[in-house]
mmCIF file of C-alpha atoms in Angstrom:
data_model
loop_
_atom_site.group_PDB
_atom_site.id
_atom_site.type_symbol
_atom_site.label_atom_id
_atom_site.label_comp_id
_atom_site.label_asym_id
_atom_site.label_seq_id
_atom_site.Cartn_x
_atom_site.Cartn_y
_atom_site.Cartn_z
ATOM 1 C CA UNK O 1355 47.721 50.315 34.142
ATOM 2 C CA UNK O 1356 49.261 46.677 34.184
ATOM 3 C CA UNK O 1357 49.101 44.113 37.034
ATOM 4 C CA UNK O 1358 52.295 41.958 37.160
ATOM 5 C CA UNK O 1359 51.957 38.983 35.966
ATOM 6 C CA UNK O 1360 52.319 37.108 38.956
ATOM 7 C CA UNK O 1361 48.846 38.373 39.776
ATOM 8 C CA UNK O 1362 46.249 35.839 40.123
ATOM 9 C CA UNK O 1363 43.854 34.955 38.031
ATOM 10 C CA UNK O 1364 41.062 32.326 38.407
ATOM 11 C CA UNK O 1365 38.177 30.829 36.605
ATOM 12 C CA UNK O 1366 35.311 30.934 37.352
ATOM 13 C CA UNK O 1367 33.973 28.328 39.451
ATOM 14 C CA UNK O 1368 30.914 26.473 38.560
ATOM 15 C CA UNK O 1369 28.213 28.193 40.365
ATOM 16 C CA UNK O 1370 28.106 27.604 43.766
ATOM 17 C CA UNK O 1371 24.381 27.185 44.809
ATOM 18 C CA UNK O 1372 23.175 30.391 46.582
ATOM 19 C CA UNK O 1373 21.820 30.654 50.558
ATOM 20 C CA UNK O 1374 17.922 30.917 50.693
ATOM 21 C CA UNK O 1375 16.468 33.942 49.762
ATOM 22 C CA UNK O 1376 19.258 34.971 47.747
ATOM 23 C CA UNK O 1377 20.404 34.393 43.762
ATOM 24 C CA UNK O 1378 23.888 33.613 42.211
ATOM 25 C CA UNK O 1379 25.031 36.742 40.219
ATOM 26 C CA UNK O 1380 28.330 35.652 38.373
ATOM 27 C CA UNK O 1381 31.081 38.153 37.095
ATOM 28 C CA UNK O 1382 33.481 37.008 34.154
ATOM 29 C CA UNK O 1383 36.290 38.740 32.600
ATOM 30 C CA UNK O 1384 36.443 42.348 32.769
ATOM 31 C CA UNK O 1385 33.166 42.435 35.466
ATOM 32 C CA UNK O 1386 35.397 39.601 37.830
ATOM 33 C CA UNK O 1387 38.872 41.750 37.676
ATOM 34 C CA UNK O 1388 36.495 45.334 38.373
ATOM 35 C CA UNK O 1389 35.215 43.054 41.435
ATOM 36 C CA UNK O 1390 37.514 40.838 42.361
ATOM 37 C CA UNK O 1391 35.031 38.215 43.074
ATOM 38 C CA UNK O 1392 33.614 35.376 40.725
ATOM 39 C CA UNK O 1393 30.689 35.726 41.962
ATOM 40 C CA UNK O 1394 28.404 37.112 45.073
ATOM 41 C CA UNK O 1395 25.137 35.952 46.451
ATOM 42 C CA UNK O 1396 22.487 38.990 46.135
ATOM 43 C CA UNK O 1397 19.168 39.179 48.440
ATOM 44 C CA UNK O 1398 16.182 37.856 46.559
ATOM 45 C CA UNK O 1399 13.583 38.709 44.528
ATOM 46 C CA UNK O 1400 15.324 41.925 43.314
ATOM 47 C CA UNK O 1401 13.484 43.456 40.200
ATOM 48 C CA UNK O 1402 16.064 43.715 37.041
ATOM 49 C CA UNK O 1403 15.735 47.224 36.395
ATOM 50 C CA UNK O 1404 17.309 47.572 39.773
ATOM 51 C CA UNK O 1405 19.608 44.845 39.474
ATOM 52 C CA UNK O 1406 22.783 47.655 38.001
ATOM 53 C CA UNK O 1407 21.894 49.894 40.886
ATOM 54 C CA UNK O 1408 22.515 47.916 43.531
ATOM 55 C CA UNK O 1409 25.770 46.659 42.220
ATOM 56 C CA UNK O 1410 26.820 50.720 41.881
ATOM 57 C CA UNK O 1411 26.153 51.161 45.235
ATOM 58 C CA UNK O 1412 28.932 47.476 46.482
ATOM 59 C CA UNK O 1413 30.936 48.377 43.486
ATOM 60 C CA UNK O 1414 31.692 52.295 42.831
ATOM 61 C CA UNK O 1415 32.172 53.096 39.014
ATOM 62 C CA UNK O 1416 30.815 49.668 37.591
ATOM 63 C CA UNK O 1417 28.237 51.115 35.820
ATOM 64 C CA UNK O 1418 30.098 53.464 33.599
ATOM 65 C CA UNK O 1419 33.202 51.276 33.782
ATOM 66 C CA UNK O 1420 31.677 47.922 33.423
ATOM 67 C CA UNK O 1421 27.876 46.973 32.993
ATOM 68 C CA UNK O 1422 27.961 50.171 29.968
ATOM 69 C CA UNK O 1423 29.670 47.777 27.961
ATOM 70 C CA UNK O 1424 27.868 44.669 28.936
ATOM 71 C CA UNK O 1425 24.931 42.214 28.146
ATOM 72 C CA UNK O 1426 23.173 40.116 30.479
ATOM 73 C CA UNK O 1427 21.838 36.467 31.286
ATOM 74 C CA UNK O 1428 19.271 35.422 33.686
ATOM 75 C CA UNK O 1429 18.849 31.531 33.819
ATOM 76 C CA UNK O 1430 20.927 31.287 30.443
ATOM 77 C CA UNK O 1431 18.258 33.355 28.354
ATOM 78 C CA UNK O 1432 19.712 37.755 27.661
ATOM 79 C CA UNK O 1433 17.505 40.080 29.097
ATOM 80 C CA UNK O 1434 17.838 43.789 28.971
ATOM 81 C CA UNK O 1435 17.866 45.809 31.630
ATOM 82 C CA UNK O 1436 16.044 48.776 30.183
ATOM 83 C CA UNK O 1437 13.697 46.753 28.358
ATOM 84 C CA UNK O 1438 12.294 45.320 31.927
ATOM 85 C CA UNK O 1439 12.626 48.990 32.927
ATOM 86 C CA UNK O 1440 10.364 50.194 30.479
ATOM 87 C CA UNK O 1441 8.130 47.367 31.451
ATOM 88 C CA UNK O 1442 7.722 49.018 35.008
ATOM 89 C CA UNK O 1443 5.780 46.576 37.296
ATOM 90 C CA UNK O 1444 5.508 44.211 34.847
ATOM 91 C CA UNK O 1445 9.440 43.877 34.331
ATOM 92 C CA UNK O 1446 11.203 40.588 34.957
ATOM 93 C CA UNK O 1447 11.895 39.975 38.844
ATOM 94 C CA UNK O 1448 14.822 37.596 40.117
ATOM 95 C CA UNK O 1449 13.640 35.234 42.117
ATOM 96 C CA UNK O 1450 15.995 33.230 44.556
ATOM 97 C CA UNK O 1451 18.197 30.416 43.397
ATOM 98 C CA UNK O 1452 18.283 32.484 39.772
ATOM 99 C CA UNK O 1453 21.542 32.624 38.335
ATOM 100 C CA UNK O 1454 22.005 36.023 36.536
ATOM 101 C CA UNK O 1455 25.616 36.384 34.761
ATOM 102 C CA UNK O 1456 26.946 39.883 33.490
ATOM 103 C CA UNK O 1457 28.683 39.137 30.023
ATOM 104 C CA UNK O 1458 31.508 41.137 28.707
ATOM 105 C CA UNK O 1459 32.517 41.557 25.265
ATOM 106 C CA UNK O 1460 33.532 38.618 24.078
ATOM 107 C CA UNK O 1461 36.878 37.206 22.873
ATOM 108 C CA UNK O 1462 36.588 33.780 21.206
ATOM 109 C CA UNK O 1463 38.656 31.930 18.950
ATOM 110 C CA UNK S 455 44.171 29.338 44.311
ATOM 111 C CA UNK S 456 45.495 29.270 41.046
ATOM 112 C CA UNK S 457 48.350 30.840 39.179
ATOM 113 C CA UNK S 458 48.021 32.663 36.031
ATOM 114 C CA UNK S 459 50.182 30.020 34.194
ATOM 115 C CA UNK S 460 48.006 27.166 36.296
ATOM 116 C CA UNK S 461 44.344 28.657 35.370
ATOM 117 C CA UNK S 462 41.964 26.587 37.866
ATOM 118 C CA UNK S 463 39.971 24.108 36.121
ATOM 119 C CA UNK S 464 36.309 24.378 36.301
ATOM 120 C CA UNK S 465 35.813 20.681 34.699
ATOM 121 C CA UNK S 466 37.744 18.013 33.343
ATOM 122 C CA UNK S 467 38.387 15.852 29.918
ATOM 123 C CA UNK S 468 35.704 17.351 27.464
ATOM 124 C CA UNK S 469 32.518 19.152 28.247
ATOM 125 C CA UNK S 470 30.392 18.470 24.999
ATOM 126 C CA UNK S 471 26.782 19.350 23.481
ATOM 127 C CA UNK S 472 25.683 17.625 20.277
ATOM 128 C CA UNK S 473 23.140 17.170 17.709
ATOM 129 C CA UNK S 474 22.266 14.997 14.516
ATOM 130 C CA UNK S 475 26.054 15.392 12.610
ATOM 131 C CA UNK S 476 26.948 18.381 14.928
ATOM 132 C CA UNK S 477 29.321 18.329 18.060
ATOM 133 C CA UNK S 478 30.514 21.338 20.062
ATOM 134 C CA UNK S 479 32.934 20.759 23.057
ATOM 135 C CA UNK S 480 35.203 22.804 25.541
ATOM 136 C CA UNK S 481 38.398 21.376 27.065
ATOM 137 C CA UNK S 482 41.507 22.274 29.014
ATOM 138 C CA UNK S 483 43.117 19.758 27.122
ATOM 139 C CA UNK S 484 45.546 20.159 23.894
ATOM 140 C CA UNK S 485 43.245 19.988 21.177
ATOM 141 C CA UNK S 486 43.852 17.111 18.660
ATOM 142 C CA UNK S 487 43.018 17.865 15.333
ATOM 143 C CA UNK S 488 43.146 14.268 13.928
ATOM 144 C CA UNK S 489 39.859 13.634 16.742
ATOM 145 C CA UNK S 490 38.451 16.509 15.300
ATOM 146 C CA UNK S 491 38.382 15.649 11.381
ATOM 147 C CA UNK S 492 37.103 12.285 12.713
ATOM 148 C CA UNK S 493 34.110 13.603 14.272
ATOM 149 C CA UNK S 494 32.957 14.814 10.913
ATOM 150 C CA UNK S 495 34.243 12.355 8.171
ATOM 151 C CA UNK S 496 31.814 10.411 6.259
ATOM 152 C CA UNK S 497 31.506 8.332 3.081
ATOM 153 C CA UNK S 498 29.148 10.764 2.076
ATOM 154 C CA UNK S 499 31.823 13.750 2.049
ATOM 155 C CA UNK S 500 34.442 14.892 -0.333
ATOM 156 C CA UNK S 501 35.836 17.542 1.180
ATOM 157 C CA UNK S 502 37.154 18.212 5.135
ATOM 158 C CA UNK S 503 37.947 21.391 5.890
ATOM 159 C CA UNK S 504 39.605 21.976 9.339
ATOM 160 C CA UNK S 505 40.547 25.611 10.888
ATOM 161 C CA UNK S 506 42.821 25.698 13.507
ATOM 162 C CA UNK S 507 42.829 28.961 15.463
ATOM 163 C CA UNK S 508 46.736 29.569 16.781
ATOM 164 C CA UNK S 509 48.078 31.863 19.375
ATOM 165 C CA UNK S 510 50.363 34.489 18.193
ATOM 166 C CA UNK S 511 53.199 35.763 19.748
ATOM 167 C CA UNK S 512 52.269 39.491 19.230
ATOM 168 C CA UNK S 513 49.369 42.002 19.559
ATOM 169 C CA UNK S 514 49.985 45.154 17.551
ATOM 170 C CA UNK S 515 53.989 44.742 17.797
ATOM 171 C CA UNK S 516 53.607 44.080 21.856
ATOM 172 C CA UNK S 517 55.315 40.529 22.776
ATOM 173 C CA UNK S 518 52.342 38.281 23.886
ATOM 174 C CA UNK S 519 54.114 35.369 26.208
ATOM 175 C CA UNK S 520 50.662 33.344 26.183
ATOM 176 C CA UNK S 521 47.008 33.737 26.119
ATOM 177 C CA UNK S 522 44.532 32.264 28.894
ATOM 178 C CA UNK S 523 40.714 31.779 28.026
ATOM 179 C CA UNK S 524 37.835 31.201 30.179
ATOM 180 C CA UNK S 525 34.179 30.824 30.043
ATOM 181 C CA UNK S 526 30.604 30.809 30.943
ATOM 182 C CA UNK S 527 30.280 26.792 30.300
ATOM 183 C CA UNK S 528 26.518 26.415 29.701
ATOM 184 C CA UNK S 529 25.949 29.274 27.544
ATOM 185 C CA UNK S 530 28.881 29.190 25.497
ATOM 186 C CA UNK S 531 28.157 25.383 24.734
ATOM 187 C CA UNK S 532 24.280 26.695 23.748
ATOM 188 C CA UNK S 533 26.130 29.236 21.672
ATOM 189 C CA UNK S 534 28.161 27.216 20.097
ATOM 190 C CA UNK S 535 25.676 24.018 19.427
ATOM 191 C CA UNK S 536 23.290 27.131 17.868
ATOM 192 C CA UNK S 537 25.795 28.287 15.493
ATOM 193 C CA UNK S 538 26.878 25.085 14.535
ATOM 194 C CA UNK S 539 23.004 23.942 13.839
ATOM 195 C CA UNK S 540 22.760 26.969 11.768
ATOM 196 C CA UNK S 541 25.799 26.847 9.746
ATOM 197 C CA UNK S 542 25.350 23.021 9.288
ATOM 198 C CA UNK S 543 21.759 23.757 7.884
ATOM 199 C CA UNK S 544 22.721 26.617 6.185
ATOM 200 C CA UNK S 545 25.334 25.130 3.672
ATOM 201 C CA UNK S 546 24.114 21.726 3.600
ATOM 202 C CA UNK S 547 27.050 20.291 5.050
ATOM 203 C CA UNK S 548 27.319 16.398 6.083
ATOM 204 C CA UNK S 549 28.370 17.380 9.499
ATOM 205 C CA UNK S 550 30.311 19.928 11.621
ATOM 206 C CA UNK S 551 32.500 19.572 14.544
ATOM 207 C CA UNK S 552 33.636 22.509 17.073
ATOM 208 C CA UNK S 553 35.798 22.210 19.990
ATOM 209 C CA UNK S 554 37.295 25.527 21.990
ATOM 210 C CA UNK S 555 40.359 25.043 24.347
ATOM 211 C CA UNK S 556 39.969 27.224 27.968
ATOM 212 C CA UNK S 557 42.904 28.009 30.549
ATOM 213 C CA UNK S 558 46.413 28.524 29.571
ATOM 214 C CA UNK S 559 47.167 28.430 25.862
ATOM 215 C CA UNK S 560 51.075 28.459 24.627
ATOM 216 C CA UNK S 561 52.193 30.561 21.940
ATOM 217 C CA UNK S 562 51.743 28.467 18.522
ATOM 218 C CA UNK S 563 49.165 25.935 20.019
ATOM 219 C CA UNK S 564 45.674 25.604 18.994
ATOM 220 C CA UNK S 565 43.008 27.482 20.944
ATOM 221 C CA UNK S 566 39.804 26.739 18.345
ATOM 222 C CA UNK S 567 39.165 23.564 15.945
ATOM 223 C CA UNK S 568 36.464 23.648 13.221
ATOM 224 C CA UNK S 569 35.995 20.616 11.339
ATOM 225 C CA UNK S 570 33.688 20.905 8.744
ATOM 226 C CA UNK S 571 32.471 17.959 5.956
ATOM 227 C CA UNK S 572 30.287 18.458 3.189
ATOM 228 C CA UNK S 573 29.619 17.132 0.065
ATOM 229 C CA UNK S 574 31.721 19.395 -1.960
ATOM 230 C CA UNK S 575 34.978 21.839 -1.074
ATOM 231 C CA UNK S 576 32.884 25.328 -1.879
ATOM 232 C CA UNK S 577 30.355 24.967 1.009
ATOM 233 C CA UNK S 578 33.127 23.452 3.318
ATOM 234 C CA UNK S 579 35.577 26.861 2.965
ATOM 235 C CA UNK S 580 32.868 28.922 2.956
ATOM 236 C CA UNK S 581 31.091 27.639 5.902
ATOM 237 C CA UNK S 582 33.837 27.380 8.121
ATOM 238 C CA UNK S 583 35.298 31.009 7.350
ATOM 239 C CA UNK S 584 31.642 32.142 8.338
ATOM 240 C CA UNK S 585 31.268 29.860 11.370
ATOM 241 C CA UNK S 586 34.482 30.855 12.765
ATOM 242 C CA UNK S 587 33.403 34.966 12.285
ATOM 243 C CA UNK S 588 30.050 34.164 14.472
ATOM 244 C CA UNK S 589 31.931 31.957 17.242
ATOM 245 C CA UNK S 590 34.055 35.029 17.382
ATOM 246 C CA UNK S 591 31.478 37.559 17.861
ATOM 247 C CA UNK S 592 29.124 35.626 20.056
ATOM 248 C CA UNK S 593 30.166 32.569 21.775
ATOM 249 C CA UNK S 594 30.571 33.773 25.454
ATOM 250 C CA UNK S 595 34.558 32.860 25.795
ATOM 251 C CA UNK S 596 37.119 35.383 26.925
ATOM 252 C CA UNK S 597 40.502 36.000 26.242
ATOM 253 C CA UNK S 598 43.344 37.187 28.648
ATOM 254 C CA UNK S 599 46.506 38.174 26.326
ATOM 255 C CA UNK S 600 49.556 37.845 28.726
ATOM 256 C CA UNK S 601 52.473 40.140 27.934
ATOM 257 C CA UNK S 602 55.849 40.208 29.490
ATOM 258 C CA UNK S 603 54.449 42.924 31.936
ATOM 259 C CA UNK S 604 50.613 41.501 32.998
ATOM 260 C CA UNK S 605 47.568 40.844 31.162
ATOM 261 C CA UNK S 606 44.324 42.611 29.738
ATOM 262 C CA UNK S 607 41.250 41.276 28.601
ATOM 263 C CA UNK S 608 40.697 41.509 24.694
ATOM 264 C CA UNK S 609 37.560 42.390 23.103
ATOM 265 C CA UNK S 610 36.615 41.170 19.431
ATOM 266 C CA UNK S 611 34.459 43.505 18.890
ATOM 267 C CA UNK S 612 35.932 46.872 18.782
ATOM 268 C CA UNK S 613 39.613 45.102 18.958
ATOM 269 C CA UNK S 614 40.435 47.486 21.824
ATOM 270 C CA UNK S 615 42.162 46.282 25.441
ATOM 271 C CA UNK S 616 39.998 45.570 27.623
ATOM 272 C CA UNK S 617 40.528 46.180 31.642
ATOM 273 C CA UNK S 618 43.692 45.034 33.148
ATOM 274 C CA UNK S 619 43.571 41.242 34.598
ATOM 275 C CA UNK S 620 43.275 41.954 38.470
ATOM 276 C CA UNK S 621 44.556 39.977 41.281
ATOM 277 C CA UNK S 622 41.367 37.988 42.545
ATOM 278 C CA UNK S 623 40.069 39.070 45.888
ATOM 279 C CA UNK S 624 38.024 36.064 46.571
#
């Protein structure tokens, strides 16, 4: 399906900083048009093996749509998900003021 | 808000990150390839080898009007400066020069500029035909292609359309 294309589009921002007690997740291409939103302000800490969860339950179908297809930054540095999963209580935990960015497939050049 | 064929700028001019003979940049701006093969010429050189990357006006037969790009800033300048460090090392060049345009990019303009200089023309084509493959499949930019009827994110890596470009809710 095709949006017209007078539909909006927007760039992302530069991060706005986040309330206390939450962090700055930010959604680009693919992950900001399943959303609609640059970015949203999540409650902090949040471990990051729960970090897809929670967005399935505000966002219906982003797993399988979306994050399947995605990598993922926290503070600039990739992390994966499963790998902090498999870590269990030792997994990497986002604290607040983190900035954690889902990354589509790229398209440079 | 913005339009589609006004993408809101996150930053102005030239957003740059550089090392000893290597310079990666992003910009809204026209790029201006002159500036570029500047930034890398040297005495020490005999050969300059610039790439310009240009929009097309078609995807698989389908009319593409004109392509919008956006970007994660930070990490695709740490992307960038990391390939450029590599490939400079790599094939011994004298120095290496990338700049990436964002926003709104007309059909037949520039949207990537790698200016490479080394000491002789072998390294420079070879390095810049690899550099531009890795920018491609890692630097965290992404394209919109805009067709007469809307616009869908592209994906290098499996050259498939991505998910139509939504209106923005926020």
């Amino acid at each position: 399906m095709y949006y017209p294309s007078s539909a909006v589009t927007q760039e992302v921002m530069s991060a706005p900083k986040a309330p206390p007690g939450r962090f700055t997740l930010l959604y680009f291409a693919a992950a900001s048009s399943f959303t609609r939103r640059q970015h949203d302000f999540l409650v902090a800490p949040l471990p990051l093996a729960q970090l897809y969860d929670e967005l399935e339950k505000s966002y219906a179908g982003i797993k399988e749509q979306v994050l399947s297809s995605c990598a993922l930054t926290l503070n600039l540095d990739y992390v994966d998900p499963e790998e902090e999963a498999s870590k269990g209580e030792k997994g990497a935990v986002i604290q607040p003021g983190d900035e954690v960015a889902i990354i589509p497939p790229v398209s440079a050049g | 808000m913005a339009s589609a064929d006004r993408p809101q700028r996150v930053f102005e001019g030239e957003q740059s990150l550089s090392d000893t003979n290597v310079f990666v940049s992003l910009t809204y701006d026209e790029l201006d390839a002159s500036k570029a093969m500047a930034r890398v010429k040297s005495p020490k050189a005999g050969a300059v080898v610039l790439f310009a990357g240009c929009t097309r006006d078609s995807f698989n037969s389908k009319t593409v009007t004109h392509l919008a790009y956006s970007t994660y800033a930070p990490l695709a300048l740490r992307t960038l400066l990391a390939i450029a460090k590599d490939i400079h090392r790599q094939y011994e060049l004298v120095a290496i020069a990338i700049t990436h345009r964002l926003g709104r990019v007309d059909i037949g303009e520039e949207s990537i500029l790698i200016a490479i200089s080394a000491p002789h023309r072998k390294a420079g084509w070879t390095a810049g035909e690899e550099c531009l493959e890795r920018v491609k499949d890692r630097v965290e930019i992404w394209k919109e292609e805009w067709f007469e009827d809307g616009g869908i994110w592209r994906s290098n890596r499996d050259g498939a359309a991505g998910v139509p470009v939504a209106e923005e809710r926020s």
